[in-house]
Coordinates of C-alpha atoms in Angstrom, one line a residue:
Chain A
M1 CA 131.0 66.9 65.0
A2 CA 133.9 65.0 63.8
D3 CA 133.4 63.4 67.8
T4 CA 129.2 62.3 67.5
A5 CA 130.3 60.9 63.6
V6 CA 132.9 58.3 65.4
Q7 CA 131.1 58.1 68.5
S8 CA 128.0 56.9 65.4
G9 CA 130.6 54.8 64.7
S10 CA 130.6 56.3 61.4
E11 CA 133.3 58.6 59.7
D12 CA 131.8 60.9 57.3
P13 CA 129.3 63.6 58.8
N14 CA 125.7 61.5 58.3
R15 CA 122.2 62.4 57.2
R16 CA 121.8 63.7 61.3
D17 CA 125.4 65.7 60.8
F18 CA 124.0 67.7 58.0
I19 CA 120.3 68.4 58.9
H20 CA 122.0 70.2 61.7
I21 CA 124.9 72.0 60.1
A22 CA 121.7 73.3 56.9
A23 CA 118.8 74.2 59.9
I24 CA 122.1 75.6 61.7
A25 CA 123.1 77.9 58.8
A26 CA 119.7 78.9 57.4
A27 CA 119.4 80.3 60.7
A28 CA 122.2 81.8 61.2
G29 CA 121.6 83.2 56.9
A30 CA 118.1 84.2 58.0
G31 CA 118.8 86.1 61.7
G32 CA 121.5 87.9 58.9
M33 CA 119.1 89.1 56.7
L34 CA 116.9 90.3 59.4
A35 CA 118.7 92.0 61.2
W36 CA 120.1 94.3 57.6
P37 CA 116.8 96.4 57.6
L38 CA 116.6 97.0 60.8
V39 CA 119.9 98.3 61.0
T40 CA 120.1 99.7 57.0
Q41 CA 116.5 101.3 57.9
M42 CA 118.7 104.6 60.1
N43 CA 120.8 105.4 56.8
P44 CA 119.6 108.0 55.4
S45 CA 115.8 107.5 53.1
G46 CA 115.1 108.0 49.6
D47 CA 113.4 111.9 50.2
T48 CA 115.9 113.3 52.7
L49 CA 118.7 111.9 49.9
A50 CA 115.9 113.8 47.3
L51 CA 117.3 117.1 48.7
A52 CA 120.6 116.5 47.8
S53 CA 121.9 120.3 45.7
I54 CA 120.4 124.2 46.0
E55 CA 122.2 126.7 43.8
F56 CA 122.3 131.0 45.4
D57 CA 123.1 134.0 44.0
I58 CA 126.7 134.9 45.4
S59 CA 125.9 138.8 44.1
K60 CA 123.7 139.1 47.2
V61 CA 126.4 138.5 49.3
E62 CA 128.4 142.7 50.7
D63 CA 131.9 142.7 50.5
G64 CA 133.3 141.9 54.1
Q65 CA 130.4 140.0 54.6
Q66 CA 129.1 135.9 55.2
V67 CA 125.8 134.7 54.3
V68 CA 125.0 131.7 55.9
I69 CA 122.7 129.4 54.3
K70 CA 121.1 125.6 54.7
W71 CA 122.4 123.1 52.7
R72 CA 121.3 119.2 53.6
G73 CA 120.8 120.6 57.0
K74 CA 124.3 121.8 57.8
P75 CA 124.8 125.0 57.4
V76 CA 127.3 126.4 54.6
F77 CA 129.0 129.3 54.4
V78 CA 129.6 132.2 51.4
R79 CA 132.1 134.0 51.8
N80 CA 133.2 137.5 50.5
R81 CA 136.7 138.4 51.4
T82 CA 138.1 141.7 51.3
P83 CA 141.0 142.2 49.4
E84 CA 143.6 142.0 52.0
Q85 CA 142.0 139.2 54.5
V86 CA 142.7 137.1 50.7
A87 CA 146.8 137.9 50.9
A88 CA 146.1 137.3 54.0
A89 CA 144.9 133.6 53.3
E90 CA 147.6 133.6 50.5
K91 CA 150.7 134.3 52.5
D92 CA 149.7 131.7 54.3
D93 CA 149.5 129.2 51.3
H94 CA 153.1 127.3 52.8
A95 CA 152.8 128.2 56.4
P96 CA 154.4 125.6 58.3
D97 CA 151.1 125.4 61.4
L98 CA 148.8 124.1 58.0
K99 CA 147.8 120.8 59.3
E100 CA 145.7 119.8 56.4
P101 CA 147.9 122.2 53.6
Q102 CA 146.5 123.1 50.9
T103 CA 146.8 126.2 49.3
D104 CA 144.2 129.3 49.0
A105 CA 143.0 128.7 45.8
E106 CA 142.1 125.8 45.9
R107 CA 140.0 126.4 47.4
R108 CA 138.4 129.4 46.6
L109 CA 135.5 129.7 44.9
P110 CA 137.3 129.1 40.9
G111 CA 138.0 131.9 39.4
K112 CA 136.6 134.2 41.9
A113 CA 139.2 135.2 44.6
N114 CA 137.4 136.7 46.7
Y115 CA 134.3 134.1 47.0
L116 CA 134.8 131.0 50.0
V117 CA 131.6 128.9 49.8
L118 CA 133.0 126.7 53.1
I119 CA 130.8 123.8 55.6
G120 CA 130.1 125.8 57.7
T121 CA 130.5 122.6 60.7
C122 CA 133.5 122.9 62.8
T123 CA 135.6 120.1 62.0
H124 CA 136.0 118.8 65.0
L125 CA 132.8 118.2 66.3
G126 CA 130.2 119.1 64.6
C127 CA 129.5 123.0 66.0
V128 CA 128.9 126.2 63.7
P129 CA 132.3 128.4 64.3
T130 CA 131.5 132.6 64.5
V131 CA 132.5 134.3 61.3
G132 CA 135.5 136.7 61.9
G133 CA 136.9 135.1 65.0
G134 CA 140.1 133.4 67.2
D135 CA 143.5 134.8 66.0
W136 CA 143.3 134.7 62.0
G137 CA 140.2 136.6 61.4
G138 CA 138.8 133.2 59.9
W139 CA 136.6 131.1 61.9
F140 CA 136.0 130.3 65.6
C141 CA 135.4 127.6 67.1
P142 CA 134.0 128.1 70.2
C143 CA 132.7 124.6 72.0
H144 CA 136.5 123.6 71.5
G145 CA 138.9 126.6 70.3
S146 CA 139.1 125.6 67.1
H147 CA 141.1 128.8 65.0
Y148 CA 140.3 128.6 60.9
D149 CA 142.1 131.7 59.0
T150 CA 140.6 133.6 56.4
S151 CA 141.4 130.6 53.4
G152 CA 139.2 128.2 56.9
R153 CA 142.1 126.1 56.8
I154 CA 142.6 125.3 60.5
R155 CA 145.5 126.7 61.8
K156 CA 145.7 126.1 66.2
G157 CA 142.8 123.5 68.3
P158 CA 141.8 120.4 68.1
A159 CA 140.2 120.1 64.6
P160 CA 142.5 117.7 62.5
K161 CA 141.0 119.3 59.3
N162 CA 140.4 122.6 57.1
L163 CA 137.1 123.9 56.8
V164 CA 134.6 122.0 53.8
V165 CA 134.6 122.8 51.1
P166 CA 131.3 121.1 49.5
E167 CA 131.0 120.5 45.7
I168 CA 130.2 123.5 44.1
A169 CA 129.1 124.2 40.3
V170 CA 129.7 128.0 38.5
L171 CA 125.8 127.7 37.1
S172 CA 127.1 131.6 35.8
D173 CA 128.1 134.9 37.2
T174 CA 126.7 135.0 39.8
K175 CA 125.0 131.7 40.7
I176 CA 126.1 129.3 41.9
K177 CA 124.7 125.6 42.9
I178 CA 126.2 123.1 45.9
G179 CA 126.3 119.9 45.8
Chain B
M1 CA 119.0 84.3 98.0
S2 CA 122.2 83.0 99.5
G3 CA 121.0 80.2 101.4
P4 CA 118.5 77.5 101.8
S5 CA 115.0 79.1 101.9
T6 CA 113.3 80.4 105.0
Y7 CA 110.1 81.2 103.2
E8 CA 106.7 79.1 105.4
P9 CA 103.5 80.0 103.8
K10 CA 101.1 80.6 105.4
T11 CA 97.4 80.7 104.2
G12 CA 96.2 78.0 101.4
V13 CA 96.2 81.1 98.4
T14 CA 99.9 81.6 99.0
R15 CA 100.9 77.9 99.2
W16 CA 98.7 76.8 96.4
L17 CA 101.1 80.1 94.7
D18 CA 104.1 78.3 95.8
T19 CA 104.4 75.6 94.1
R20 CA 103.1 77.6 90.7
L21 CA 105.2 80.5 90.7
P22 CA 107.2 81.1 93.7
I23 CA 107.1 84.5 93.5
L24 CA 106.0 85.9 97.1
R25 CA 109.2 82.8 98.5
L26 CA 111.4 84.9 96.5
A27 CA 110.4 88.5 97.3
H28 CA 110.7 86.6 101.5
D29 CA 113.8 85.6 100.7
S30 CA 115.3 88.5 99.1
F31 CA 113.6 91.7 101.1
V32 CA 112.7 90.2 104.4
D33 CA 114.9 87.0 106.2
Y34 CA 118.5 88.1 103.5
P35 CA 121.1 88.9 106.0
T36 CA 122.7 92.2 105.8
P37 CA 125.9 92.9 107.3
R38 CA 124.7 94.3 110.6
N39 CA 127.9 97.3 110.0
L40 CA 126.5 99.3 107.2
N41 CA 125.8 102.9 107.3
Y42 CA 124.2 105.5 105.4
W43 CA 126.7 105.1 102.3
W44 CA 124.5 101.4 102.1
T45 CA 121.0 103.2 101.9
F46 CA 122.1 105.2 97.7
G47 CA 121.0 100.8 96.5
A48 CA 117.0 102.5 97.8
I49 CA 118.3 105.9 96.3
L50 CA 119.4 104.5 93.0
S51 CA 115.8 102.7 92.5
F52 CA 113.4 105.2 94.0
C53 CA 114.8 107.3 90.7
L54 CA 114.7 105.2 88.6
G55 CA 110.9 104.7 89.5
M56 CA 110.2 108.6 89.9
Q57 CA 112.5 108.8 85.9
I58 CA 110.0 106.4 83.9
V59 CA 106.9 106.7 85.7
T60 CA 106.8 111.0 85.4
G61 CA 108.3 110.1 81.5
I62 CA 105.6 107.5 80.8
V63 CA 103.5 110.8 82.0
L64 CA 106.0 113.6 79.6
A65 CA 105.3 110.6 76.4
M66 CA 101.2 111.6 76.3
H67 CA 102.2 114.5 75.2
Y68 CA 105.9 114.8 73.6
V69 CA 105.9 115.0 70.3
P70 CA 108.8 113.8 68.6
H71 CA 108.5 116.6 65.1
V72 CA 111.7 119.0 65.0
D73 CA 108.6 121.9 64.3
H74 CA 106.5 120.9 66.8
A75 CA 108.8 119.1 69.8
F76 CA 110.0 122.1 71.5
N77 CA 106.4 123.8 71.5
S78 CA 104.7 120.9 72.7
V79 CA 107.9 120.9 76.1
E80 CA 106.5 124.4 76.4
R81 CA 102.9 123.2 76.2
I82 CA 103.3 120.8 78.8
M83 CA 105.2 123.6 81.0
R84 CA 101.8 126.0 80.8
D85 CA 99.0 124.1 79.9
V86 CA 99.1 120.1 80.6
N87 CA 97.8 120.1 84.5
Y88 CA 100.6 119.5 86.6
G89 CA 102.9 119.6 82.9
W90 CA 104.9 122.1 84.9
L91 CA 105.5 119.6 88.6
I92 CA 106.0 116.5 86.5
R93 CA 108.1 117.8 83.8
Y94 CA 110.4 119.4 87.1
L95 CA 110.4 115.6 88.3
H96 CA 111.8 113.9 85.1
S97 CA 114.2 116.7 84.5
N98 CA 115.6 117.7 88.4
G99 CA 115.0 113.5 88.2
A100 CA 117.8 113.0 85.7
S101 CA 120.4 115.2 88.2
M102 CA 119.0 113.3 91.0
F103 CA 120.0 110.1 89.8
F104 CA 123.5 111.5 88.9
I105 CA 124.2 113.3 91.9
A106 CA 123.3 109.6 94.1
V107 CA 125.3 107.6 91.0
Y108 CA 128.6 108.2 92.0
I109 CA 128.3 108.3 95.9
H110 CA 127.2 104.8 95.3
M111 CA 130.0 104.2 93.5
L112 CA 132.1 106.0 95.6
R113 CA 131.3 104.3 97.8
G114 CA 132.3 101.0 96.2
L115 CA 135.7 102.8 95.8
Y116 CA 136.6 103.8 99.5
Y117 CA 135.5 100.3 100.5
G118 CA 136.9 98.0 98.3
S119 CA 133.2 96.5 96.5
Y120 CA 134.1 95.8 93.6
K121 CA 137.3 93.3 94.6
A122 CA 135.8 89.7 94.3
P123 CA 133.7 88.0 94.4
R124 CA 132.1 90.6 93.6
E125 CA 133.7 91.8 89.9
V126 CA 131.0 90.7 88.6
L127 CA 129.2 93.2 90.5
W128 CA 130.2 95.9 89.9
I129 CA 130.9 95.2 86.1
L130 CA 127.1 95.0 85.9
G131 CA 126.8 98.5 87.7
C132 CA 129.3 100.1 85.6
I133 CA 127.0 98.6 82.5
I134 CA 124.2 100.5 84.3
Y135 CA 125.7 103.9 85.0
L136 CA 126.4 103.8 80.7
L137 CA 123.0 103.6 79.8
M138 CA 121.9 106.2 82.3
M139 CA 124.7 108.2 80.7
A140 CA 122.8 107.5 77.1
T141 CA 119.5 107.6 77.7
G142 CA 120.2 110.7 79.9
F143 CA 121.9 112.7 76.9
L144 CA 119.2 110.8 74.6
G145 CA 116.6 112.4 77.1
Y146 CA 118.1 116.4 76.8
V147 CA 117.7 116.2 73.2
L148 CA 114.2 115.8 73.1
P149 CA 112.7 119.6 73.9
W150 CA 115.2 120.5 71.3
G151 CA 116.3 123.3 72.4
Q152 CA 119.9 124.8 72.0
M153 CA 121.3 122.6 73.7
S154 CA 120.1 120.3 72.8
F155 CA 120.8 120.4 69.2
H156 CA 124.4 120.9 70.0
G157 CA 124.7 119.0 72.2
A158 CA 123.4 116.4 70.0
V159 CA 125.2 117.7 67.1
V160 CA 128.7 117.3 69.3
I161 CA 127.9 113.6 71.1
T162 CA 127.7 112.0 67.7
N163 CA 130.4 113.8 65.6
L164 CA 132.4 111.7 68.4
F165 CA 131.8 109.1 65.7
G166 CA 133.2 110.4 63.1
A167 CA 136.5 111.2 64.4
L168 CA 136.7 106.7 64.0
P169 CA 138.7 105.9 60.7
I170 CA 137.3 104.7 58.0
V171 CA 133.6 103.9 59.7
G172 CA 133.2 107.1 61.5
E173 CA 131.6 109.3 58.4
P174 CA 129.4 106.8 57.8
I175 CA 128.6 105.5 61.1
T176 CA 127.3 109.4 61.8
T177 CA 125.0 109.5 58.8
W178 CA 124.0 106.0 60.3
L179 CA 122.8 107.5 63.3
W180 CA 121.6 111.2 62.1
G181 CA 119.5 109.3 59.5
G182 CA 120.5 112.0 56.7
F183 CA 123.2 114.3 56.5
A184 CA 123.4 116.4 59.8
V185 CA 121.0 116.6 62.7
D186 CA 117.8 116.6 62.4
N187 CA 114.4 115.0 62.0
P188 CA 115.1 111.6 62.0
T189 CA 117.6 112.2 64.7
L190 CA 114.6 113.4 67.2
N191 CA 113.2 110.7 66.0
R192 CA 115.4 107.8 66.9
F193 CA 116.4 109.5 69.9
F194 CA 113.3 109.7 71.1
S195 CA 112.1 105.5 70.5
L196 CA 116.1 105.1 72.2
H197 CA 115.3 107.5 75.5
Y198 CA 112.3 105.5 75.7
L199 CA 113.5 102.4 75.8
L200 CA 116.7 102.3 78.0
P201 CA 115.3 103.4 80.9
F202 CA 113.9 99.5 80.4
M203 CA 117.0 98.2 79.5
I204 CA 118.7 99.7 82.5
A205 CA 115.6 98.1 84.9
G206 CA 117.3 94.3 83.4
V207 CA 120.5 95.2 84.2
V208 CA 119.3 96.5 87.8
I209 CA 118.1 93.5 88.2
L210 CA 120.9 90.9 86.9
H211 CA 122.9 93.7 89.3
I212 CA 120.4 92.9 92.7
W213 CA 121.0 88.2 91.5
A214 CA 124.3 90.0 91.6
L215 CA 124.9 91.2 95.2
H216 CA 122.0 88.7 96.7
V217 CA 124.7 85.5 95.8
S218 CA 128.3 87.4 96.8
G219 CA 126.4 88.9 99.6
Q220 CA 126.4 93.1 100.6
N221 CA 130.5 94.5 101.3
N222 CA 130.5 96.6 104.7
P223 CA 132.0 99.2 105.6
L224 CA 134.6 96.8 106.7
G225 CA 135.2 95.0 103.6
V226 CA 135.2 91.2 106.3
E227 CA 133.1 88.9 104.9
P228 CA 130.4 88.1 107.7
K229 CA 131.5 84.9 109.0
S230 CA 128.3 83.5 111.7
K231 CA 124.8 85.2 112.7
A232 CA 126.3 87.9 114.8
D233 CA 127.8 89.6 111.9
T234 CA 124.4 90.3 110.3
V235 CA 120.7 90.9 110.3
K236 CA 117.7 90.7 108.5
F237 CA 117.5 93.1 106.1
T238 CA 113.7 93.8 106.8
P239 CA 113.1 95.6 109.4
Y240 CA 116.7 97.0 109.6
A241 CA 117.5 97.1 105.6
T242 CA 113.8 98.6 105.1
V243 CA 114.3 101.1 107.9
K244 CA 117.1 102.6 107.9
D245 CA 116.9 102.9 103.1
G246 CA 113.5 104.0 103.6
F247 CA 114.9 106.6 105.8
A248 CA 117.6 107.7 103.7
V249 CA 115.1 107.7 100.7
T250 CA 112.6 110.5 102.9
L251 CA 115.7 112.5 103.5
F252 CA 116.5 112.3 99.4
M253 CA 113.7 113.0 98.3
L254 CA 114.0 116.7 100.6
L255 CA 116.8 117.2 98.1
F256 CA 115.0 116.7 95.5
A257 CA 111.8 118.8 96.3
F258 CA 113.4 121.7 97.4
F259 CA 114.9 121.5 93.6
V260 CA 111.7 121.1 91.9
F261 CA 109.7 123.9 94.3
Y262 CA 113.2 126.2 94.5
M263 CA 114.9 126.0 91.9
P264 CA 114.4 123.5 89.0
N265 CA 115.9 125.6 86.4
A266 CA 119.4 125.7 88.7
L267 CA 121.0 122.4 87.0
G268 CA 119.8 122.9 83.8
H269 CA 121.3 125.7 80.8
A270 CA 119.7 128.7 79.8
D271 CA 120.7 128.1 75.9
N272 CA 117.5 125.5 75.9
Y273 CA 115.0 127.7 76.6
I274 CA 116.2 128.4 72.5
P275 CA 114.9 127.3 69.7
A276 CA 117.4 124.9 67.8
N277 CA 118.5 126.7 65.5
P278 CA 120.9 124.5 62.9
L279 CA 122.8 128.1 62.4
V280 CA 124.4 128.8 65.4
T281 CA 126.1 127.5 67.7
P282 CA 125.5 129.1 71.6
T283 CA 128.8 130.9 72.1
H284 CA 129.9 128.5 75.5
I285 CA 128.4 125.1 75.1
V286 CA 128.5 122.7 77.8
P287 CA 127.0 119.5 78.7
E288 CA 125.2 118.7 81.2
W289 CA 126.9 119.1 84.7
Y290 CA 127.2 115.3 85.3
Y291 CA 129.3 114.9 82.0
L292 CA 131.6 117.9 82.8
P293 CA 134.7 115.6 83.6
F294 CA 134.4 114.1 80.4
Y295 CA 134.4 116.6 78.9
A296 CA 136.8 118.1 80.2
I297 CA 139.0 115.0 79.2
L298 CA 137.5 115.1 75.8
R299 CA 139.1 118.2 74.9
A300 CA 142.0 117.6 76.9
V301 CA 143.7 116.8 74.0
P302 CA 144.9 118.4 70.3
D303 CA 143.7 115.3 68.7
K304 CA 140.6 114.3 68.5
L305 CA 140.8 110.6 68.0
T306 CA 142.7 111.0 70.7
G307 CA 140.7 113.2 72.9
V308 CA 137.7 110.8 71.8
I309 CA 139.8 107.7 72.8
L310 CA 140.6 109.0 76.2
M311 CA 136.9 110.1 76.9
F312 CA 135.6 106.4 76.0
S313 CA 138.3 105.1 78.6
S314 CA 138.3 107.1 80.8
I315 CA 134.5 104.9 81.3
G316 CA 136.0 101.3 80.0
V317 CA 138.8 102.0 82.6
L318 CA 136.0 101.7 86.3
F319 CA 135.8 98.0 84.1
V320 CA 138.8 97.0 85.3
L321 CA 139.0 98.5 88.0
P322 CA 138.8 94.8 89.4
W323 CA 141.8 93.3 88.1
L324 CA 143.8 96.4 88.6
D325 CA 143.8 96.9 92.9
T326 CA 147.3 94.2 93.7
S327 CA 146.0 95.2 97.7
K328 CA 144.4 92.6 99.7
V329 CA 142.5 94.9 101.9
R330 CA 139.0 95.7 100.8
S331 CA 138.1 98.8 103.3
M332 CA 140.3 102.0 102.9
R333 CA 139.6 102.6 106.7
F334 CA 142.5 100.3 106.7
R335 CA 144.8 101.7 104.2
P336 CA 145.6 105.1 105.4
T337 CA 147.6 105.9 102.5
A338 CA 145.2 105.0 99.8
R339 CA 142.4 107.1 101.7
L340 CA 145.1 110.7 101.1
F341 CA 144.5 109.7 97.7
F342 CA 140.2 108.8 97.5
I343 CA 139.8 111.9 98.6
L344 CA 143.0 113.9 95.8
F345 CA 141.3 111.8 93.4
L346 CA 137.1 112.9 94.2
V347 CA 139.1 116.3 94.2
N348 CA 140.7 115.7 91.1
A349 CA 137.8 114.4 89.7
M350 CA 135.3 117.9 90.5
I351 CA 138.7 119.7 88.9
L352 CA 138.1 117.6 86.1
G353 CA 133.9 119.3 86.1
F354 CA 135.4 123.0 86.5
C355 CA 137.4 122.7 84.0
G356 CA 134.7 121.1 81.6
A357 CA 132.2 124.4 82.8
N358 CA 134.5 126.9 81.8
L359 CA 136.0 127.6 78.6
P360 CA 139.1 125.6 77.7
D361 CA 141.1 128.9 76.7
E362 CA 140.2 131.2 79.6
F363 CA 143.4 131.6 82.2
I364 CA 142.6 130.8 85.8
F365 CA 145.6 133.1 87.0
R366 CA 148.4 135.0 85.3
I367 CA 151.2 137.0 86.1
G368 CA 150.5 140.5 85.2
E369 CA 149.5 141.5 81.8
D370 CA 150.9 138.7 79.2
G371 CA 152.7 136.5 81.7
P372 CA 152.8 133.2 82.5
G373 CA 149.9 131.5 84.7
L374 CA 147.0 128.4 83.7
N375 CA 144.5 128.5 82.2
W376 CA 142.0 125.1 82.0
L377 CA 142.8 124.1 79.6
W378 CA 146.4 122.8 81.6
L379 CA 144.6 122.4 85.0
S380 CA 142.6 119.6 82.8
R381 CA 145.2 118.1 80.9
I382 CA 147.3 117.7 85.0
A383 CA 143.9 116.3 86.3
T384 CA 142.8 114.2 83.5
L385 CA 146.4 112.8 84.4
Y386 CA 145.8 112.3 88.2
Y387 CA 142.5 110.4 87.0
F388 CA 144.5 108.3 85.1
G389 CA 147.3 107.1 87.0
Y390 CA 145.0 106.4 89.8
F391 CA 143.2 104.0 88.5
L392 CA 146.7 103.2 85.5
L393 CA 149.3 103.7 88.2
I394 CA 148.6 104.6 91.9
T395 CA 145.9 101.4 92.5
P396 CA 148.5 98.8 91.8
V397 CA 151.6 99.6 92.6
L398 CA 150.1 101.1 96.1
G399 CA 148.0 97.5 96.9
L400 CA 151.6 96.6 96.3
V401 CA 154.0 98.8 98.5
E402 CA 151.6 100.4 101.3
K403 CA 151.0 98.7 105.0
P404 CA 147.8 98.8 105.7
L405 CA 146.7 98.6 109.0
P406 CA 145.2 95.8 111.6
V407 CA 141.4 93.9 109.6
P408 CA 139.1 93.0 112.6
D409 CA 138.8 89.3 111.8
T410 CA 134.8 89.8 111.8
I411 CA 132.5 92.4 112.2
S412 CA 131.2 92.1 115.0
S413 CA 134.7 92.3 116.8
P414 CA 134.9 95.5 117.0
V415 CA 131.5 96.4 118.3
L416 CA 130.5 93.7 120.4
P417 CA 132.3 93.3 123.6
G418 CA 133.8 90.6 125.6
P419 CA 136.0 88.5 122.4
D420 CA 134.8 84.8 121.6
L421 CA 130.9 86.7 121.1
H422 CA 130.2 84.9 118.4
N423 CA 131.9 81.2 119.8
E424 CA 129.1 81.7 122.4
Q425 CA 126.6 82.8 120.6
K426 CA 127.3 79.5 118.0
A427 CA 127.5 77.6 121.3

């Protein structure tokens, strides 16, 4: 721009330069404004976002069993642990091999030590771990061999994080709300 | 395309067209009069075979799209309807699903040929990079297509691959949500995958045109790796290359037909005939065979992000290969040491494939009940090391230290008798 200004004999940007800059800026702005809707249309739509929370009756889960429910298209594990499993989880609260150290008390349902509610997708690449498997008897992911303990904490394998505890509200003695 | 055009329109109509759109001239100069090295062997027919594969996939794919329903409730059933009720639907779908495998067999041979004969070296770097882009697009297209039948492998394959992006720090989660269009792989995901699966083959076709353009600018490499120097070194594309390509395509079609008619599901996975269930992952999840080596590299590392980076780097390294190779000699025919490492690379790639197909913790062999042994995880680690070692260490160092065999001056000199044949022909 400076070169053309010098060549045309004036030191300040002239009116033609102004028109060029304004036209380019307008085109860039318009391009950006058009691109944004085309990109963000792929984000979750209004009706998808509306299906955000569900309620569940935890008394339906038998001792030592796990029920899988679907929330936001993903499986959610509701596990009613045996006292031995809870004890095993608490014993490992400060184990040195925890990748993401958390105590069992931070993860289980408030006031109900035996209940554990987790998002049932492996934190590695999203497969659904199988209950009762692995070296710690918690969950085992069949895809890439991640082992979770009975508190859903990652102990061995490629997964970087513990199984995620979703946002839960305890509504009554038996009812919980997820999301 | 290289050198002045030799096309001479013969009729009034072609003369009229030639001054308005010289498309017949382009075709004549590219596929009739185009000079090809006289010593091309059958490894050079895979370009034609790949063009056939792309054409086959596009034609069968367009037909399948007329019957397929991209909705989570109907996708699986619509594919079964194609198989059972649509006239010749079984044939068209088996051609398409096996066609993908055939396409990858051909592209792997084509790439290995380029590796062996040094086809990526100057002045063919752009040609090679365009080929790498085509390969990447093929991988994306194959993955998107595999999701469409909405079987168990489709669904959980989509979950695993989209979660790869979740390994990225900070932007990972927004990107996966954006890819999914929701909180998990679901109907919006299937819809966009269908749309993109339809788009990408045409992008491949576009890059193929650039690939052929670049090829016709630099000219073809050949088994000796020396550039053609005179007319004695080349023959016309038609009939020599067209007939040879045609014969090779026919043989390839025999292999293709064998799979389609006798073992159409051999290259697929039985679990994909189970409708997708987001709540249960198949106990042994594997990708299609053509991704297995990369899947093994992904699993070789205990850290998620590093695994993802390594997997993408294993393809990324191909893009910079022209600048990693320090050897002045193109063809490995004159590089006995390089040939040895190349064969090891080939075996290693197959080992990676086997690693990808097996459970990482399973032992291949073991001394005693609990004794030391080798499991697939450790084998895949060794193989991953060699994969990267081949490109990043062996290729640059070997080019500097090896002593290649004497390279002939011209293509025709080792073929045709008499030391001075081209000078005679020139004269």
